[in-house]
């Protein structure tokens, strides 16, 4: 079997899996239709003989169908909310939550920010790498917030702590939105002042955003994760269980470590005194290269998708040539599927009392965690 025939077979198998996933979640009867369509393509290939053209039309069509179905069927059939976009001063398209993009004024981030080890001297430098990014947001209580700034190479996600609803807070996502709105405004100002040649320090950005959000007295609390690209280094500042993973060749080479005081009680930022602070953030940097994939998300992703499953999704998406948008939609759709499965095996063990013994006789909890799901996928691209 030739390499192209193997590629066509993988494409066909992937399309059937996507159709089955959509059918299970949205209860659409599309699997049989898909199989008939695939049988027609196979028959057409056989009629053309064993010799393959340099660009087999069936393979090209199949790849297009995979892209279209992942982007449209999963995204819209599952009710995934389309993201409002801002054109950032003509430099790039910036995706942001409506709560951030609709604000007409954000408090200035004032005061002197103390330097930390990861803060960088503002020396212009060429960027050999950049991030091609896209996002997918599936709301539950609509308490997540995030932004993507491709030109500046910055991604930030925040997750409002739902426990504040039990404390009488009507909008538990208010602080998360205030945090992201402030960070987004500061990232835009930094990019306007220094351009892409001056990298953004995640810790400084998060600290300034927290100070501004605290001054606004927005209710609630939030976890947060900010990542930025500095040359060939991906730097981060994370508080709580929002996080990220860096994958190379379909394998995780770095995964952020969740911060929790105890089970299901993550570190969190708020306007109140005496809680966690940005000084408690996990900060660091990891070397990246062209072809790497960065996945940033809230706990709606990481509580429902094992690292091994995330590796599989990224590897398959890379093999099929998916765009960042396709991959973000596919990963978010998978997290949603697990979150709704009461017998699903997931990283979350606190959402169901049902349990059973696995094949090795070990007692395990089962069930996904229904939550807001935010996924941002960034491809590390070499400009050389």
Short mmCIF file of C-alpha atoms in Angstrom, two decimals:
data_model
loop_
_atom_site.label_atom_id
_atom_site.label_comp_id
_atom_site.label_asym_id
_atom_site.label_seq_id
_atom_site.Cartn_x
_atom_site.Cartn_y
_atom_site.Cartn_z
CA UNK A 1 0.00 0.00 0.00
CA UNK A 2 1.43 3.38 -1.05
CA UNK A 3 1.89 6.32 1.30
CA UNK A 4 -0.96 8.20 -0.38
CA UNK A 5 -3.32 5.24 0.01
CA UNK A 6 -2.47 5.08 3.71
CA UNK A 7 -3.18 8.81 4.02
CA UNK A 8 -6.56 8.40 2.30
CA UNK A 9 -7.46 5.53 4.65
CA UNK A 10 -6.56 7.64 7.72
CA UNK A 11 -8.67 10.49 6.38
CA UNK A 12 -11.66 8.22 5.82
CA UNK A 13 -11.34 6.73 9.29
CA UNK A 14 -11.06 10.18 10.85
CA UNK A 15 -14.17 11.41 9.05
CA UNK A 16 -16.21 8.45 10.26
CA UNK A 17 -15.03 9.10 13.85
CA UNK A 18 -15.98 12.77 13.59
CA UNK A 19 -19.42 11.86 12.25
CA UNK A 20 -19.94 9.34 15.04
CA UNK A 21 -18.91 11.92 17.67
CA UNK A 22 -21.35 14.47 16.29
CA UNK A 23 -24.09 11.84 16.10
CA UNK A 24 -23.61 10.78 19.72
CA UNK A 25 -23.65 14.32 21.11
CA UNK A 26 -26.13 16.13 18.89
CA UNK A 27 -28.18 12.98 18.09
CA UNK A 28 -27.85 13.54 14.34
CA UNK A 29 -28.20 10.50 12.07
CA UNK A 30 -25.17 11.20 9.92
CA UNK A 31 -23.03 8.09 10.26
CA UNK A 32 -24.76 5.97 7.61
CA UNK A 33 -24.83 8.88 5.19
CA UNK A 34 -21.11 9.38 5.76
CA UNK A 35 -20.32 5.71 5.18
CA UNK A 36 -22.29 5.69 1.91
CA UNK A 37 -20.41 8.76 0.77
CA UNK A 38 -17.10 7.09 1.61
CA UNK A 39 -18.10 3.94 -0.27
CA UNK A 40 -18.82 6.03 -3.36
CA UNK A 41 -15.38 7.65 -3.09
CA UNK A 42 -13.70 4.26 -2.76
CA UNK A 43 -15.62 2.90 -5.75
CA UNK A 44 -14.68 5.96 -7.79
CA UNK A 45 -11.01 5.44 -6.91
CA UNK A 46 -11.18 1.81 -8.01
CA UNK A 47 -12.73 2.75 -11.33
CA UNK A 48 -9.79 5.11 -11.95
CA UNK A 49 -7.39 2.19 -11.61
CA UNK A 50 -4.48 1.54 -9.31
CA UNK A 51 -2.42 4.50 -10.52
CA UNK A 52 -2.85 7.59 -8.39
CA UNK A 53 -2.53 11.12 -9.63
CA UNK A 54 -0.02 13.41 -7.98
CA UNK A 55 -2.91 15.14 -6.19
CA UNK A 56 -5.69 12.52 -5.76
CA UNK A 57 -9.04 14.35 -5.85
CA UNK A 58 -10.56 11.94 -3.32
CA UNK A 59 -7.84 12.69 -0.75
CA UNK A 60 -8.13 16.43 -1.27
CA UNK A 61 -11.92 16.28 -1.01
CA UNK A 62 -11.72 14.13 2.11
CA UNK A 63 -9.39 16.57 3.85
CA UNK A 64 -11.74 19.44 3.01
CA UNK A 65 -14.69 17.48 4.37
CA UNK A 66 -12.85 16.75 7.61
CA UNK A 67 -12.04 20.44 8.03
CA UNK A 68 -15.58 21.54 7.27
CA UNK A 69 -17.24 18.98 9.49
CA UNK A 70 -14.95 19.57 12.48
CA UNK A 71 -15.37 23.33 12.18
CA UNK A 72 -19.09 23.49 11.41
CA UNK A 73 -20.82 20.29 12.55
CA UNK A 74 -19.14 20.04 15.93
CA UNK A 75 -19.04 23.79 16.56
CA UNK A 76 -22.61 24.64 15.58
CA UNK A 77 -24.40 21.36 16.26
CA UNK A 78 -23.11 21.45 19.83
CA UNK A 79 -24.11 25.09 20.24
CA UNK A 80 -20.57 26.40 20.55
CA UNK A 81 -20.67 30.17 20.84
CA UNK A 82 -19.00 32.07 17.98
CA UNK A 83 -16.39 34.52 19.21
CA UNK A 84 -16.62 38.26 18.62
CA UNK A 85 -13.41 39.59 17.11
CA UNK A 86 -11.63 42.91 17.19
CA UNK A 87 -9.29 44.20 14.55
CA UNK A 88 -6.37 45.34 16.63
CA UNK A 89 -5.27 48.60 14.97
CA UNK A 90 -4.92 46.82 11.65
CA UNK A 91 -2.13 44.55 12.89
CA UNK A 92 -4.01 41.34 13.53
CA UNK A 93 -7.29 39.79 14.45
CA UNK A 94 -7.76 39.51 18.19
CA UNK A 95 -10.39 37.22 19.69
CA UNK A 96 -11.85 38.36 22.99
CA UNK A 97 -14.93 37.62 25.09
CA UNK A 98 -17.84 39.95 24.54
CA UNK A 99 -17.43 41.26 28.07
CA UNK A 100 -13.95 42.49 27.18
CA UNK A 101 -14.60 43.74 23.68
CA UNK A 102 -17.73 45.66 24.65
CA UNK A 103 -16.04 47.66 27.36
CA UNK A 104 -15.43 51.23 26.26
CA UNK A 105 -13.02 52.07 29.06
CA UNK A 106 -10.66 50.02 31.21
CA UNK A 107 -8.82 51.31 34.25
CA UNK A 108 -5.19 52.14 33.62
CA UNK A 109 -2.68 49.79 35.18
CA UNK A 110 -0.66 52.17 37.31
CA UNK A 111 2.15 51.90 39.81
CA UNK A 112 5.61 50.45 39.51
CA UNK A 113 5.62 46.73 38.89
CA UNK A 114 8.44 45.06 40.82
CA UNK A 115 10.81 43.09 38.62
CA UNK A 116 10.93 39.31 38.85
CA UNK A 117 13.27 36.81 37.35
CA UNK A 118 11.14 36.33 34.26
CA UNK A 119 10.67 40.00 33.45
CA UNK A 120 12.59 41.02 30.36
CA UNK A 121 14.50 44.13 29.46
CA UNK A 122 12.56 46.09 26.86
CA UNK A 123 15.16 45.61 24.14
CA UNK A 124 13.74 45.27 20.61
CA UNK A 125 14.69 41.98 19.02
CA UNK A 126 13.72 40.05 15.88
CA UNK A 127 11.16 37.26 16.25
CA UNK A 128 12.06 34.07 14.42
CA UNK A 129 8.93 32.34 15.75
CA UNK A 130 5.32 33.43 16.02
CA UNK A 131 2.02 31.84 17.08
CA UNK A 132 -0.87 31.09 14.73
CA UNK A 133 -3.76 30.79 17.19
CA UNK A 134 -7.50 30.20 17.39
CA UNK A 135 -9.99 29.62 20.19
CA UNK A 136 -13.18 27.77 21.05
CA UNK A 137 -15.48 28.57 23.98
CA UNK A 138 -18.38 26.37 25.11
CA UNK A 139 -20.26 28.11 27.97
CA UNK A 140 -22.08 26.45 30.83
CA UNK A 141 -22.56 29.21 33.45
CA UNK A 142 -20.59 31.58 31.18
CA UNK A 143 -17.93 32.36 33.79
CA UNK A 144 -14.80 31.88 31.66
CA UNK A 145 -13.03 34.76 29.93
CA UNK A 146 -10.01 34.88 27.64
CA UNK A 147 -8.20 36.75 24.89
CA UNK A 148 -5.77 35.96 22.07
CA UNK A 149 -3.35 38.51 20.64
CA UNK A 150 -1.46 36.80 17.79
CA UNK A 151 0.62 39.86 16.86
CA UNK A 152 1.94 40.27 20.40
CA UNK A 153 2.17 36.51 20.92
CA UNK A 154 0.04 36.51 24.08
CA UNK A 155 -2.78 34.25 25.29
CA UNK A 156 -4.67 34.63 28.58
CA UNK A 157 -7.54 32.58 30.04
CA UNK A 158 -9.44 33.02 33.31
CA UNK A 159 -12.10 30.94 35.04
CA UNK A 160 -14.53 32.52 37.48
CA UNK A 161 -14.86 30.44 40.64
CA UNK A 162 -18.37 29.00 40.57
CA UNK A 163 -18.45 28.52 44.34
CA UNK A 164 -19.20 32.23 44.71
CA UNK A 165 -22.72 31.57 43.43
CA UNK A 166 -23.38 29.77 46.73
CA UNK A 167 -22.18 32.89 48.54
CA UNK A 168 -24.86 35.01 46.93
CA UNK A 169 -22.80 36.44 44.06
CA UNK A 170 -25.13 36.69 41.07
CA UNK A 171 -22.32 36.83 38.51
CA UNK A 172 -19.43 34.60 39.55
CA UNK A 173 -17.61 35.39 36.32
CA UNK A 174 -17.41 39.16 36.92
CA UNK A 175 -13.87 39.15 38.33
CA UNK A 176 -12.60 36.84 35.56
CA UNK A 177 -13.95 39.21 32.92
CA UNK A 178 -12.50 42.26 34.67
CA UNK A 179 -9.13 40.50 34.90
CA UNK A 180 -9.08 39.58 31.21
CA UNK A 181 -10.36 42.98 30.09
CA UNK A 182 -7.53 44.69 31.95
CA UNK A 183 -4.92 42.25 30.64
CA UNK A 184 -6.21 42.63 27.10
CA UNK A 185 -6.07 46.43 27.28
CA UNK A 186 -2.53 46.34 28.67
CA UNK A 187 -1.36 43.85 26.02
CA UNK A 188 -2.72 46.13 23.29
CA UNK A 189 -0.97 49.14 24.82
CA UNK A 190 2.30 47.22 25.09
CA UNK A 191 2.09 46.08 21.48
CA UNK A 192 1.24 49.58 20.26
CA UNK A 193 4.25 50.97 22.10
CA UNK A 194 6.88 48.37 21.27
CA UNK A 195 5.45 46.16 18.55
CA UNK A 196 6.23 42.48 18.23
CA UNK A 197 9.93 43.06 18.90
CA UNK A 198 9.31 43.70 22.62
CA UNK A 199 7.93 40.53 24.28
CA UNK A 200 5.22 40.73 26.93
CA UNK A 201 6.11 39.43 30.40
CA UNK A 202 3.24 37.17 31.57
CA UNK A 203 3.89 37.84 35.26
CA UNK A 204 3.95 41.62 34.83
CA UNK A 205 0.82 41.48 32.68
CA UNK A 206 -1.05 39.34 35.21
CA UNK A 207 0.06 41.47 38.14
CA UNK A 208 -1.05 44.70 36.52
CA UNK A 209 -4.36 43.18 35.41
CA UNK A 210 -5.02 41.90 38.93
CA UNK A 211 -4.36 45.32 40.44
CA UNK A 212 -6.75 46.97 37.99
CA UNK A 213 -9.46 44.32 38.46
CA UNK A 214 -9.12 44.60 42.25
CA UNK A 215 -9.57 48.38 42.07
CA UNK A 216 -12.77 47.85 40.11
CA UNK A 217 -14.15 45.86 43.09
CA UNK A 218 -15.60 43.26 40.73
CA UNK A 219 -17.18 40.45 42.78
CA UNK A 220 -16.03 36.86 42.78
CA UNK A 221 -12.64 35.28 42.17
CA UNK A 222 -10.79 33.71 39.28
CA UNK A 223 -8.00 31.39 38.26
CA UNK A 224 -5.76 32.58 35.42
CA UNK A 225 -3.12 31.47 32.96
CA UNK A 226 -1.06 33.81 30.76
CA UNK A 227 1.48 32.60 28.19
CA UNK A 228 3.61 34.66 25.81
CA UNK A 229 6.24 33.95 23.20
CA UNK A 230 9.67 35.50 23.71
CA UNK A 231 11.93 34.50 20.83
CA UNK A 232 12.21 30.72 21.12
CA UNK A 233 10.93 30.62 24.73
CA UNK A 234 7.33 30.26 25.84
CA UNK A 235 6.92 32.03 29.19
CA UNK A 236 4.00 31.69 31.57
CA UNK A 237 2.36 32.83 34.77
CA UNK A 238 -0.45 30.64 36.14
CA UNK A 239 -2.64 30.85 39.23
CA UNK A 240 -4.95 27.94 40.03
CA UNK A 241 -6.02 25.15 37.69
CA UNK A 242 -6.23 27.04 34.40
CA UNK A 243 -3.17 25.97 32.46
CA UNK A 244 -1.49 24.89 29.26
CA UNK A 245 0.46 22.13 27.55
CA UNK A 246 3.23 22.23 24.95
CA UNK A 247 3.22 19.32 22.50
CA UNK A 248 5.92 18.26 20.06
CA UNK A 249 5.35 15.42 17.60
CA UNK A 250 2.09 14.57 19.36
CA UNK A 251 3.72 14.24 22.79
CA UNK A 252 3.53 16.61 25.74
CA UNK A 253 6.95 18.09 26.46
CA UNK A 254 5.70 20.47 29.14
CA UNK A 255 2.48 20.63 31.14
CA UNK A 256 1.59 23.31 33.69
CA UNK A 257 1.07 22.15 37.27
CA UNK A 258 -2.35 22.91 38.82
CA UNK A 259 -2.22 24.86 42.08
CA UNK A 260 -4.72 23.74 44.71
CA UNK A 261 -5.08 24.30 48.45
CA UNK A 262 -7.03 21.07 48.59
CA UNK A 263 -9.08 18.93 46.26
CA UNK A 264 -11.34 21.09 44.06
CA UNK A 265 -10.15 24.30 45.76
CA UNK A 266 -7.69 26.01 43.38
CA UNK A 267 -5.58 29.07 44.03
CA UNK A 268 -7.61 32.10 42.99
CA UNK A 269 -7.31 35.84 42.56
CA UNK A 270 -9.92 38.30 43.83
CA UNK A 271 -10.41 41.86 45.02
CA UNK A 272 -10.56 40.74 48.65
CA UNK A 273 -7.56 40.91 50.97
CA UNK A 274 -6.06 37.82 52.56
CA UNK A 275 -6.49 35.50 49.58
CA UNK A 276 -4.05 34.27 47.00
CA UNK A 277 -1.97 36.80 45.08
CA UNK A 278 -0.04 36.98 41.85
CA UNK A 279 3.10 36.47 43.98
CA UNK A 280 1.85 32.88 44.42
CA UNK A 281 1.78 32.31 40.66
CA UNK A 282 3.68 29.49 39.02
CA UNK A 283 6.10 31.19 36.60
CA UNK A 284 8.64 29.78 34.18
CA UNK A 285 9.74 29.33 30.60
CA UNK A 286 10.27 26.46 28.18
CA UNK A 287 12.05 26.34 24.84
CA UNK A 288 9.80 25.84 21.81
CA UNK A 289 10.42 25.26 18.11
CA UNK A 290 8.57 25.50 14.86
CA UNK A 291 5.94 22.77 14.62
CA UNK A 292 5.16 22.71 18.34
CA UNK A 293 1.53 23.03 19.43
CA UNK A 294 0.47 24.98 22.54
CA UNK A 295 -2.94 24.23 24.09
CA UNK A 296 -4.18 26.70 26.72
CA UNK A 297 -7.42 26.11 28.62
CA UNK A 298 -9.49 26.36 31.75
CA UNK A 299 -10.31 23.41 33.98
CA UNK A 300 -13.32 22.66 31.79
CA UNK A 301 -10.73 21.19 29.42
CA UNK A 302 -8.20 19.66 31.79
CA UNK A 303 -10.82 18.17 34.16
CA UNK A 304 -12.36 16.26 31.26
CA UNK A 305 -9.48 15.34 28.95
CA UNK A 306 -6.55 13.21 30.05
CA UNK A 307 -3.09 14.20 28.85
CA UNK A 308 -2.93 11.02 26.77
CA UNK A 309 -6.21 11.93 25.04
CA UNK A 310 -4.97 15.46 24.40
CA UNK A 311 -1.86 13.99 22.80
CA UNK A 312 -3.97 11.79 20.57
CA UNK A 313 -6.20 14.68 19.46
CA UNK A 314 -3.23 16.92 18.64
CA UNK A 315 -1.38 14.13 16.83
CA UNK A 316 -4.41 13.22 14.72
CA UNK A 317 -5.13 16.87 13.98
CA UNK A 318 -1.55 17.45 12.91
CA UNK A 319 -1.54 14.37 10.69
CA UNK A 320 -4.74 15.55 8.98
CA UNK A 321 -3.39 19.06 8.49
CA UNK A 322 -6.02 20.71 10.67
CA UNK A 323 -5.91 24.45 11.22
CA UNK A 324 -5.69 25.86 14.77
CA UNK A 325 -9.44 26.58 14.61
CA UNK A 326 -10.26 23.00 13.58
CA UNK A 327 -8.09 21.61 16.35
CA UNK A 328 -9.49 23.94 19.02
CA UNK A 329 -13.05 22.97 18.02
CA UNK A 330 -12.21 19.26 18.05
CA UNK A 331 -10.53 19.39 21.47
CA UNK A 332 -13.36 21.44 22.99
CA UNK A 333 -15.95 19.12 21.45
CA UNK A 334 -14.19 16.11 22.97
CA UNK A 335 -14.11 17.79 26.40
CA UNK A 336 -17.83 18.54 26.09
CA UNK A 337 -18.60 14.94 25.15
CA UNK A 338 -16.77 13.64 28.23
CA UNK A 339 -18.32 16.27 30.51
CA UNK A 340 -21.82 15.04 29.60
CA UNK A 341 -20.99 11.36 30.03
CA UNK A 342 -22.00 10.13 33.46
CA UNK A 343 -19.98 6.93 33.01
CA UNK A 344 -17.06 8.57 31.23
CA UNK A 345 -13.60 8.04 32.67
CA UNK A 346 -12.20 11.53 33.19
CA UNK A 347 -9.60 13.36 35.32
CA UNK A 348 -12.47 14.79 37.34
CA UNK A 349 -13.66 12.59 40.21
CA UNK A 350 -15.88 15.01 42.12
CA UNK A 351 -18.95 15.28 39.88
CA UNK A 352 -20.61 11.91 40.45
CA UNK A 353 -21.09 9.39 43.23
CA UNK A 354 -21.18 6.52 40.76
CA UNK A 355 -18.14 4.30 40.68
CA UNK A 356 -17.09 0.81 39.72
CA UNK A 357 -13.97 -1.34 39.63
CA UNK A 358 -11.80 -1.29 36.53
CA UNK A 359 -10.26 -4.34 34.87
CA UNK A 360 -7.49 -4.45 37.48
CA UNK A 361 -9.95 -4.35 40.36
CA UNK A 362 -9.13 -0.75 41.32
CA UNK A 363 -12.07 1.38 42.44
CA UNK A 364 -12.47 4.42 40.20
CA UNK A 365 -14.93 7.27 40.01
CA UNK A 366 -16.64 7.87 36.69
CA UNK A 367 -18.28 10.84 35.04
CA UNK A 368 -17.25 14.09 33.45
CA UNK A 369 -17.43 17.57 34.90
CA UNK A 370 -19.97 19.92 33.35
CA UNK A 371 -18.31 23.33 33.21
CA UNK A 372 -17.42 26.21 30.94
CA UNK A 373 -14.84 24.98 28.43
CA UNK A 374 -12.23 27.32 26.97
CA UNK A 375 -9.61 26.01 24.55
CA UNK A 376 -6.98 28.07 22.73
CA UNK A 377 -4.69 26.30 20.25
CA UNK A 378 -1.52 27.97 19.01
CA UNK A 379 0.81 26.58 16.36
CA UNK A 380 4.43 27.65 16.78
CA UNK A 381 5.42 28.78 13.29
CA UNK A 382 8.88 29.62 12.03
CA UNK A 383 9.10 32.82 10.00
CA UNK A 384 12.43 31.79 8.47
#
